[in-house]
Amino acid sequence: MSQTVAARTATRGTFRPTAVGLVVVTAAIIGTLVYRAPSLIDALRDRLGDTAAEADGGLPGGVTVFDDRYPGVANLDPDLLQALRDAAMDAAADGVVFYVNSGWRSRAYQNQLLRDAVAKYGSEEEAARWVATADTSPHVSGHAIDVGRADATAWLSEHGARYGLCQIYRNEPWHYELRPEAISRGCHLMYADPTRDPRMRG
Ligand SMILES: [Zn+2]
């Protein structure tokens, strides 16, 4: 009898902390997923590669800023690409690699992304916060890159201005463009999201 009680107590004693631990860990994971949803999507695309044809700017996972056999990298504005490579060389000394989740995109690919975003977000207004039209997207003109992974965006956030590389939208920590004046003056204040960018109203 006393042995059974002791055994029950022991079982309860080990079960409770485990259960509490599970709840804490689960809450932490869910919290992280919700908070980091946009970068999670970014990271998934980075792993899986996107589905567009390479000729339209689609890139498999693991492509770096030096892989110019891919049109998505090679068709970037030469000055932007040079700045990215200069920065990437210095970041490599810190053990950081710049991956390209998305670079140049054809108009067809941009239009597809916009259609997907409208389907996903339910309205053109909400989709516009994340995806530009083919006429306004700086990706279509080769003037923007979506950088991965988190260590690379963190590195650029700290050192990018030195190379003229600036984050443009607060809701897109991976989206960088070249702003040569940032080398002497620092990066401009960010727009909250693309709908605040006057270029997107063109
Ligand atoms: Zn972008």
Tab-separated table of C-alpha atoms and ligand atoms in Angstrom:
chain	number	residue	atom	x	y	z
A	1	MET	CA	0.000	0.000	0.000
A	2	SER	CA	2.573	2.518	1.045
A	3	GLN	CA	4.632	1.379	-1.913
A	4	THR	CA	1.739	2.190	-4.282
A	5	VAL	CA	1.326	5.665	-2.819
A	6	ALA	CA	5.030	6.253	-3.128
A	7	ALA	CA	4.914	5.085	-6.735
A	8	ARG	CA	1.926	7.371	-7.504
A	9	THR	CA	3.644	10.310	-5.891
A	10	ALA	CA	6.777	9.598	-7.877
A	11	THR	CA	4.767	9.348	-11.097
A	12	ARG	CA	2.960	12.580	-10.392
A	13	GLY	CA	6.208	14.202	-9.373
A	14	THR	CA	7.819	13.475	-12.722
A	15	PHE	CA	4.701	14.046	-14.821
A	16	ARG	CA	3.895	17.541	-13.607
A	17	PRO	CA	7.131	19.311	-14.483
A	18	THR	CA	7.094	17.587	-17.875
A	19	ALA	CA	3.544	18.762	-18.558
A	20	VAL	CA	4.354	22.294	-17.451
A	21	GLY	CA	7.488	22.189	-19.555
A	22	LEU	CA	5.512	21.047	-22.603
A	23	VAL	CA	3.003	23.848	-22.197
A	24	VAL	CA	5.779	26.414	-21.886
A	25	VAL	CA	7.666	25.065	-24.900
A	26	THR	CA	4.486	24.805	-27.004
A	27	ALA	CA	3.477	28.360	-26.103
A	28	ALA	CA	6.958	29.574	-27.002
A	29	ILE	CA	6.840	27.812	-30.384
A	30	ILE	CA	3.370	29.132	-31.227
A	31	GLY	CA	4.396	32.615	-30.117
A	32	THR	CA	7.461	32.447	-32.332
A	33	LEU	CA	5.456	31.169	-35.308
A	34	VAL	CA	2.848	33.897	-35.027
A	35	TYR	CA	5.347	36.661	-34.434
A	36	ARG	CA	7.712	35.525	-37.150
A	37	ALA	CA	5.136	34.432	-39.728
A	38	PRO	CA	6.452	36.587	-42.613
A	39	SER	CA	10.050	35.511	-42.090
A	40	LEU	CA	8.896	31.932	-41.604
A	41	ILE	CA	7.281	32.048	-45.044
A	42	ASP	CA	10.506	33.575	-46.296
A	43	ALA	CA	12.537	30.778	-44.698
A	44	LEU	CA	10.272	28.080	-46.141
A	45	ARG	CA	10.565	29.539	-49.624
A	46	ASP	CA	14.301	29.674	-49.043
A	47	ARG	CA	14.339	25.928	-48.240
A	48	LEU	CA	11.893	24.750	-50.896
A	49	GLY	CA	12.808	27.129	-53.679
A	50	ASP	CA	10.040	28.986	-55.460
A	51	THR	CA	7.986	27.472	-58.217
A	52	ALA	CA	8.499	30.012	-61.025
A	53	ALA	CA	10.687	29.058	-63.970
A	54	GLU	CA	14.301	30.174	-63.662
A	55	ALA	CA	13.928	32.212	-66.870
A	56	ASP	CA	11.229	34.241	-65.062
A	57	GLY	CA	13.417	34.811	-62.032
A	58	GLY	CA	12.452	31.735	-60.017
A	59	LEU	CA	15.290	30.496	-57.828
A	60	PRO	CA	15.925	27.165	-56.143
A	61	GLY	CA	16.877	27.237	-52.457
A	62	GLY	CA	20.486	27.942	-51.535
A	63	VAL	CA	21.333	30.425	-54.339
A	64	THR	CA	23.781	33.130	-53.233
A	65	VAL	CA	24.493	36.631	-54.569
A	66	PHE	CA	27.461	35.154	-56.472
A	67	ASP	CA	25.391	32.636	-58.514
A	68	ASP	CA	24.869	34.687	-61.655
A	69	ARG	CA	24.019	31.692	-63.839
A	70	TYR	CA	20.458	32.327	-62.585
A	71	PRO	CA	18.554	35.158	-64.350
A	72	GLY	CA	17.029	36.095	-60.955
A	73	VAL	CA	20.549	37.087	-59.857
A	74	ALA	CA	22.219	38.006	-63.184
A	75	ASN	CA	19.429	40.421	-64.222
A	76	LEU	CA	19.759	42.515	-61.073
A	77	ASP	CA	20.957	46.079	-61.516
A	78	PRO	CA	24.791	45.813	-61.776
A	79	ASP	CA	25.371	48.454	-59.075
A	80	LEU	CA	23.017	46.693	-56.641
A	81	LEU	CA	24.679	43.350	-57.372
A	82	GLN	CA	28.151	44.813	-56.861
A	83	ALA	CA	27.165	46.365	-53.528
A	84	LEU	CA	25.655	43.043	-52.414
A	85	ARG	CA	28.806	41.159	-53.355
A	86	ASP	CA	31.059	43.676	-51.595
A	87	ALA	CA	28.925	43.345	-48.469
A	88	ALA	CA	28.754	39.546	-48.801
A	89	MET	CA	32.568	39.314	-48.906
A	90	ASP	CA	32.798	41.209	-45.628
A	91	ALA	CA	29.892	39.299	-44.080
A	92	ALA	CA	31.646	36.032	-44.942
A	93	ALA	CA	34.357	37.013	-42.453
A	94	ASP	CA	31.597	36.915	-39.821
A	95	GLY	CA	30.458	33.490	-41.074
A	96	VAL	CA	27.356	34.955	-42.756
A	97	VAL	CA	26.188	33.932	-46.265
A	98	PHE	CA	23.788	36.084	-48.325
A	99	TYR	CA	21.152	33.890	-49.958
A	100	VAL	CA	18.816	35.250	-52.618
A	101	ASN	CA	15.206	34.295	-51.910
A	102	SER	CA	14.095	36.495	-54.772
A	103	GLY	CA	15.888	38.994	-57.009
A	104	TRP	CA	14.928	40.065	-60.532
A	105	ARG	CA	11.473	38.834	-61.632
A	106	SER	CA	9.794	38.853	-65.036
A	107	ARG	CA	6.497	40.735	-65.360
A	108	ALA	CA	4.696	37.395	-65.737
A	109	TYR	CA	6.173	36.122	-62.472
A	110	GLN	CA	5.306	39.345	-60.631
A	111	ASN	CA	1.725	39.175	-61.913
A	112	GLN	CA	1.504	35.567	-60.713
A	113	LEU	CA	2.757	36.594	-57.253
A	114	LEU	CA	0.152	39.343	-57.128
A	115	ARG	CA	-2.651	36.927	-58.082
A	116	ASP	CA	-1.419	34.493	-55.396
A	117	ALA	CA	-1.311	37.279	-52.812
A	118	VAL	CA	-4.861	38.435	-53.602
A	119	ALA	CA	-6.042	34.827	-53.186
A	120	LYS	CA	-4.088	34.455	-49.939
A	121	TYR	CA	-4.926	37.783	-48.299
A	122	GLY	CA	-8.469	37.991	-49.621
A	123	SER	CA	-8.338	41.486	-51.095
A	124	GLU	CA	-6.225	43.616	-53.409
A	125	GLU	CA	-5.820	46.210	-50.647
A	126	GLU	CA	-4.279	43.724	-48.206
A	127	ALA	CA	-2.218	42.033	-50.936
A	128	ALA	CA	-0.750	45.438	-51.843
A	129	ARG	CA	0.916	45.552	-48.436
A	130	TRP	CA	3.111	42.634	-49.525
A	131	VAL	CA	3.268	42.406	-53.316
A	132	ALA	CA	3.598	45.182	-55.908
A	133	THR	CA	2.279	45.167	-59.464
A	134	ALA	CA	4.549	44.424	-62.427
A	135	ASP	CA	4.526	48.166	-63.243
A	136	THR	CA	5.690	49.258	-59.807
A	137	SER	CA	7.761	46.368	-58.413
A	138	PRO	CA	11.443	47.205	-58.013
A	139	HIS	CA	12.063	43.464	-58.435
A	140	VAL	CA	10.852	43.638	-62.054
A	141	SER	CA	13.291	46.462	-62.797
A	142	GLY	CA	16.103	44.540	-61.058
A	143	HIS	CA	16.467	47.074	-58.257
A	144	ALA	CA	15.498	44.928	-55.254
A	145	ILE	CA	16.514	41.708	-53.587
A	146	ASP	CA	14.900	39.591	-50.886
A	147	VAL	CA	17.816	38.376	-48.793
A	148	GLY	CA	17.950	35.251	-46.624
A	149	ARG	CA	18.487	34.009	-44.055
A	150	ALA	CA	17.899	35.651	-40.695
A	151	ASP	CA	21.628	36.062	-39.958
A	152	ALA	CA	22.121	37.824	-43.313
A	153	THR	CA	19.261	40.279	-42.786
A	154	ALA	CA	20.547	40.944	-39.268
A	155	TRP	CA	24.022	41.610	-40.671
A	156	LEU	CA	22.655	43.963	-43.353
A	157	SER	CA	20.476	45.746	-40.849
A	158	GLU	CA	23.626	46.611	-38.890
A	159	HIS	CA	26.190	47.141	-41.707
A	160	GLY	CA	24.199	47.550	-44.958
A	161	ALA	CA	24.222	51.375	-45.055
A	162	ARG	CA	28.022	51.311	-45.415
A	163	TYR	CA	27.472	49.672	-48.837
A	164	GLY	CA	24.431	51.742	-49.738
A	165	LEU	CA	22.153	48.783	-48.982
A	166	CYS	CA	18.955	49.776	-47.201
A	167	GLN	CA	15.854	48.053	-45.894
A	168	ILE	CA	12.939	49.996	-47.418
A	169	TYR	CA	9.826	48.608	-45.710
A	170	ARG	CA	9.447	47.991	-42.002
A	171	ASN	CA	7.262	44.923	-42.646
A	172	GLU	CA	9.840	43.358	-44.988
A	173	PRO	CA	13.158	42.980	-43.143
A	174	TRP	CA	14.488	40.870	-46.050
A	175	HIS	CA	13.831	43.405	-48.875
A	176	TYR	CA	16.888	45.525	-49.753
A	177	GLU	CA	17.548	48.155	-52.378
A	178	LEU	CA	20.557	50.290	-53.293
A	179	ARG	CA	20.576	53.838	-51.914
A	180	PRO	CA	24.103	55.153	-52.715
A	181	GLU	CA	23.583	58.277	-50.583
A	182	ALA	CA	23.247	56.011	-47.530
A	183	ILE	CA	27.016	55.462	-47.599
A	184	SER	CA	27.546	59.017	-46.355
A	185	ARG	CA	24.152	59.846	-44.819
A	186	GLY	CA	22.792	56.526	-43.571
A	187	CYS	CA	19.584	54.859	-44.697
A	188	HIS	CA	16.363	56.842	-45.010
A	189	LEU	CA	13.500	56.232	-42.596
A	190	MET	CA	11.586	53.133	-43.678
A	191	TYR	CA	8.047	53.084	-45.023
A	192	ALA	CA	5.703	51.071	-42.766
A	193	ASP	CA	4.829	48.900	-45.771
A	194	PRO	CA	4.781	49.197	-49.600
A	195	THR	CA	1.397	50.999	-49.664
A	196	ARG	CA	3.177	54.017	-48.064
A	197	ASP	CA	5.749	54.105	-50.850
A	198	PRO	CA	4.891	56.831	-53.421
A	199	ARG	CA	6.436	54.660	-56.168
A	200	MET	CA	3.656	52.099	-55.617
A	201	ARG	CA	0.982	54.619	-56.612
A	202	GLY	CA	2.440	55.093	-60.090
B	1	ZN	ZN	11.269	42.269	-52.089
